[in-house]
């Protein structure tokens, strides 16, 4: 990709929950677009989407779709990325991939711009966007990592259904209405659409996001473990995660216990967070102010509150981290990467 | 209280969320009752409640209400307990108090029957029922405490609105309907009815239960800290808690990280839990089986699953603990105490 005044951009998964947000952000941010290609599965072919006042027709994503594309934003599931991303790269595009397909590949940078944008320089055509629950956590922990170092993290998540896509949002709404109307609940999508058993999400808490690994952790939990180490470039960081799906539409929340490597001053922690890029501190217990999922919806920032010293461990801090999982957790992080790419021309090593 | 064939029982807060469950349990368990007095605030006076096929009239709770009462189950808020419980004791009743009024008093036993029933022997008339989120956690941790010892606990909770009473249940239902109907949301009760600021609970996660203390933790979180130490009789146990209210009607869930004092075998842990009184293990990841709040509703047990070794700490275990907060978390624990009292005549020291 050479530096240009405007770029040919493709969005793969343009009708999905994340794809829709990417389109909205490219429009709002006035991203310098020459041509925008909206791609999706055969099923969504022909869908009309408005972009800057013009109607665009969604096309089926095929190997031929990527001719002349400079930047391709993939968000249509791991299978689509595995079959098409490398083809897009071969045709000259830089791929920013929002799926789990390549995140742990050694030659694929896993980027959160506030944390490790410089590593995007080493890309070989594909840059991965981390998992939503990881992105918001590492964005908030970055200033603490830089100042004190991080020994271990114990995190429990409170995740919105939109992280599982449009169908999961619909399932929550439908089930909620069914329960309020005293009808039987239909279960088709959650917790994992590809697995046989389904559980009610309305008025419930499901301690499973993605499939289980042999160690008893889910893939979502292991994403938080592995991606955190990779993004900080520090395999010594210990991470324990419990990921839970909840009847929330937009906004993931996280209860984070973090043991720093050095003793800290709580006032300094607050100042570091207040000055950290992409982080907003909402932390005024006396006035019952703390981050809330509903307040985060539609916003680009990561919100941090409930900052408090651990009662027992002198180097431990407790915090509550909230962000819109479709924005900073997905679409915004991807668009941010694209904006950095065109500003800084991170393509020397390609 | 002398040993009798049947007892005069009073329920203070008989029309509340917990009081209703106590009445249902006394009926189902065929508790040996001579006379049942249903007491509540002036507002609920005259309410008719069916008990074993007979209509009982709710009376206003006054000092005179406790004449001849053997066992008084209080669940009408701390203020009512503080004004009437000691009067009931002076008139000869044993009080089982479900509020926070006396829990940390040195001369008041804080009882979870599966953990420390023998301490009820030392009561001076009042026995306290612990906080809902504490009860289910210590019930599940008891066999691990006995076998390995417990060094520290880091818990994040997923709490149902019913823990905040009937009005909070109603608020969740009303707000949910308002959102589905595209109407403005009314906020009157949650997170804390006595505090000025209200937050939407429908489709949200509120990281505040009860008032804040000066250390940045909420009272609910500090209850988990203090009560756990008192119930185990072990102030050395370190506890860090984050308590969160969620759009769930019945059933609290808890993500618990526990560091034991000795290394453990996961199979043995599973067996200890399977044989523990009041505990049911639901833990089959391959078949997507784990405890769910909706499945716990209406049941008396504490459900445990997602058992897994920590990835880093050799003595740490992660688990997911779920129970009906109105039953084992409140009404059932209180009725259990009453059943033990009449079986074992724990009133020597009174």
PDB file of C-alpha atoms in Angstrom, chain B residues 114-220:
ATOM      1  CA  UNK B 114     -23.442 -26.218  56.921  1.00  0.00           C
ATOM      2  CA  UNK B 115     -20.477 -24.217  58.235  1.00  0.00           C
ATOM      3  CA  UNK B 116     -20.813 -23.242  61.902  1.00  0.00           C
ATOM      4  CA  UNK B 117     -24.158 -24.355  63.361  1.00  0.00           C
ATOM      5  CA  UNK B 118     -22.472 -25.288  66.671  1.00  0.00           C
ATOM      6  CA  UNK B 119     -21.797 -21.603  67.371  1.00  0.00           C
ATOM      7  CA  UNK B 120     -25.516 -20.989  67.672  1.00  0.00           C
ATOM      8  CA  UNK B 121     -25.162 -22.559  71.116  1.00  0.00           C
ATOM      9  CA  UNK B 122     -23.612 -19.302  72.307  1.00  0.00           C
ATOM     10  CA  UNK B 123     -26.550 -17.123  71.328  1.00  0.00           C
ATOM     11  CA  UNK B 124     -27.935 -14.544  73.748  1.00  0.00           C
ATOM     12  CA  UNK B 125     -31.312 -14.499  72.047  1.00  0.00           C
ATOM     13  CA  UNK B 126     -30.345 -13.209  68.606  1.00  0.00           C
ATOM     14  CA  UNK B 127     -28.833 -15.293  65.808  1.00  0.00           C
ATOM     15  CA  UNK B 128     -27.917 -13.490  62.608  1.00  0.00           C
ATOM     16  CA  UNK B 129     -28.428 -14.791  59.099  1.00  0.00           C
ATOM     17  CA  UNK B 130     -25.515 -13.653  56.900  1.00  0.00           C
ATOM     18  CA  UNK B 131     -25.753 -11.655  53.703  1.00  0.00           C
ATOM     19  CA  UNK B 132     -27.024 -13.633  50.679  1.00  0.00           C
ATOM     20  CA  UNK B 133     -23.804 -13.355  48.669  1.00  0.00           C
ATOM     21  CA  UNK B 134     -21.743 -14.521  51.657  1.00  0.00           C
ATOM     22  CA  UNK B 135     -23.940 -17.528  52.495  1.00  0.00           C
ATOM     23  CA  UNK B 136     -23.653 -19.252  49.125  1.00  0.00           C
ATOM     24  CA  UNK B 137     -19.907 -18.630  48.915  1.00  0.00           C
ATOM     25  CA  UNK B 138     -19.021 -19.976  52.371  1.00  0.00           C
ATOM     26  CA  UNK B 139     -21.315 -23.001  51.937  1.00  0.00           C
ATOM     27  CA  UNK B 140     -19.372 -23.975  48.805  1.00  0.00           C
ATOM     28  CA  UNK B 141     -15.965 -23.147  50.305  1.00  0.00           C
ATOM     29  CA  UNK B 142     -16.512 -24.975  53.619  1.00  0.00           C
ATOM     30  CA  UNK B 143     -15.237 -28.423  52.483  1.00  0.00           C
ATOM     31  CA  UNK B 144     -12.188 -26.773  50.883  1.00  0.00           C
ATOM     32  CA  UNK B 145     -11.497 -24.767  54.037  1.00  0.00           C
ATOM     33  CA  UNK B 146     -11.630 -27.908  56.151  1.00  0.00           C
ATOM     34  CA  UNK B 147      -9.376 -29.940  53.868  1.00  0.00           C
ATOM     35  CA  UNK B 148      -6.799 -27.404  52.638  1.00  0.00           C
ATOM     36  CA  UNK B 149      -7.314 -24.121  54.496  1.00  0.00           C
ATOM     37  CA  UNK B 150      -8.030 -20.889  52.627  1.00  0.00           C
ATOM     38  CA  UNK B 151      -5.498 -18.109  52.185  1.00  0.00           C
ATOM     39  CA  UNK B 152      -7.422 -15.685  50.021  1.00  0.00           C
ATOM     40  CA  UNK B 153     -10.584 -15.229  47.999  1.00  0.00           C
ATOM     41  CA  UNK B 154     -11.158 -12.848  45.085  1.00  0.00           C
ATOM     42  CA  UNK B 155     -14.848 -12.793  44.187  1.00  0.00           C
ATOM     43  CA  UNK B 156     -16.924 -10.889  41.637  1.00  0.00           C
ATOM     44  CA  UNK B 157     -20.685 -11.243  41.976  1.00  0.00           C
ATOM     45  CA  UNK B 158     -23.572 -11.283  39.500  1.00  0.00           C
ATOM     46  CA  UNK B 159     -26.544 -10.424  41.733  1.00  0.00           C
ATOM     47  CA  UNK B 160     -30.279 -10.601  41.067  1.00  0.00           C
ATOM     48  CA  UNK B 161     -32.605  -7.673  41.732  1.00  0.00           C
ATOM     49  CA  UNK B 162     -34.743  -9.711  44.140  1.00  0.00           C
ATOM     50  CA  UNK B 163     -31.958  -9.180  46.679  1.00  0.00           C
ATOM     51  CA  UNK B 164     -33.160  -5.568  46.818  1.00  0.00           C
ATOM     52  CA  UNK B 165     -36.787  -6.586  47.437  1.00  0.00           C
ATOM     53  CA  UNK B 166     -40.125  -6.693  45.654  1.00  0.00           C
ATOM     54  CA  UNK B 167     -39.891  -3.084  44.482  1.00  0.00           C
ATOM     55  CA  UNK B 168     -36.597  -3.786  42.715  1.00  0.00           C
ATOM     56  CA  UNK B 169     -38.097  -6.812  40.932  1.00  0.00           C
ATOM     57  CA  UNK B 170     -40.938  -4.592  39.795  1.00  0.00           C
ATOM     58  CA  UNK B 171     -38.520  -1.892  38.663  1.00  0.00           C
ATOM     59  CA  UNK B 172     -36.600  -4.340  36.462  1.00  0.00           C
ATOM     60  CA  UNK B 173     -39.830  -5.575  34.835  1.00  0.00           C
ATOM     61  CA  UNK B 174     -41.202  -2.060  34.304  1.00  0.00           C
ATOM     62  CA  UNK B 175     -37.935  -0.694  32.867  1.00  0.00           C
ATOM     63  CA  UNK B 176     -37.553  -3.707  30.578  1.00  0.00           C
ATOM     64  CA  UNK B 177     -41.053  -3.141  29.159  1.00  0.00           C
ATOM     65  CA  UNK B 178     -40.354   0.586  28.772  1.00  0.00           C
ATOM     66  CA  UNK B 179     -37.217  -0.114  26.748  1.00  0.00           C
ATOM     67  CA  UNK B 180     -38.900  -2.738  24.550  1.00  0.00           C
ATOM     68  CA  UNK B 181     -41.727  -0.262  23.938  1.00  0.00           C
ATOM     69  CA  UNK B 182     -39.313   2.573  23.141  1.00  0.00           C
ATOM     70  CA  UNK B 183     -40.505   4.614  26.117  1.00  0.00           C
ATOM     71  CA  UNK B 184     -38.515   6.678  28.602  1.00  0.00           C
ATOM     72  CA  UNK B 185     -37.148   4.683  31.515  1.00  0.00           C
ATOM     73  CA  UNK B 186     -38.291   5.520  35.055  1.00  0.00           C
ATOM     74  CA  UNK B 187     -35.724   5.005  37.819  1.00  0.00           C
ATOM     75  CA  UNK B 188     -36.895   4.977  41.428  1.00  0.00           C
ATOM     76  CA  UNK B 189     -35.298   2.152  43.448  1.00  0.00           C
ATOM     77  CA  UNK B 190     -31.911   0.871  42.270  1.00  0.00           C
ATOM     78  CA  UNK B 191     -29.106   0.776  43.048  1.00  0.00           C
ATOM     79  CA  UNK B 192     -29.891   1.912  46.633  1.00  0.00           C
ATOM     80  CA  UNK B 193     -33.400   3.134  47.414  1.00  0.00           C
ATOM     81  CA  UNK B 194     -32.233   5.434  50.236  1.00  0.00           C
ATOM     82  CA  UNK B 195     -29.617   7.228  48.116  1.00  0.00           C
ATOM     83  CA  UNK B 196     -30.392  10.107  45.735  1.00  0.00           C
ATOM     84  CA  UNK B 197     -28.994   8.820  42.446  1.00  0.00           C
ATOM     85  CA  UNK B 198     -30.770   6.036  40.538  1.00  0.00           C
ATOM     86  CA  UNK B 199     -29.425   4.032  37.615  1.00  0.00           C
ATOM     87  CA  UNK B 200     -31.189   1.947  34.999  1.00  0.00           C
ATOM     88  CA  UNK B 201     -30.942  -1.775  35.779  1.00  0.00           C
ATOM     89  CA  UNK B 202     -32.653  -3.148  32.641  1.00  0.00           C
ATOM     90  CA  UNK B 203     -30.005  -4.341  30.139  1.00  0.00           C
ATOM     91  CA  UNK B 204     -27.276  -2.913  32.388  1.00  0.00           C
ATOM     92  CA  UNK B 205     -24.674  -3.817  35.042  1.00  0.00           C
ATOM     93  CA  UNK B 206     -24.518  -1.612  38.152  1.00  0.00           C
ATOM     94  CA  UNK B 207     -21.304  -1.961  40.188  1.00  0.00           C
ATOM     95  CA  UNK B 208     -22.925  -0.728  43.383  1.00  0.00           C
ATOM     96  CA  UNK B 209     -24.891  -2.719  45.946  1.00  0.00           C
ATOM     97  CA  UNK B 210     -25.540  -0.845  49.206  1.00  0.00           C
ATOM     98  CA  UNK B 211     -23.709   2.336  50.268  1.00  0.00           C
ATOM     99  CA  UNK B 212     -20.011   3.087  49.799  1.00  0.00           C
ATOM    100  CA  UNK B 213     -17.517   2.945  52.665  1.00  0.00           C
ATOM    101  CA  UNK B 214     -14.507   5.277  52.898  1.00  0.00           C
ATOM    102  CA  UNK B 215     -12.150   2.616  51.509  1.00  0.00           C
ATOM    103  CA  UNK B 216     -13.968   2.658  48.151  1.00  0.00           C
ATOM    104  CA  UNK B 217     -15.663  -0.694  48.713  1.00  0.00           C
ATOM    105  CA  UNK B 218     -19.435  -0.908  49.077  1.00  0.00           C
ATOM    106  CA  UNK B 219     -21.078  -2.183  52.246  1.00  0.00           C
ATOM    107  CA  UNK B 220     -22.182  -5.298  50.311  1.00  0.00           C
TER     108      UNK B 220
END
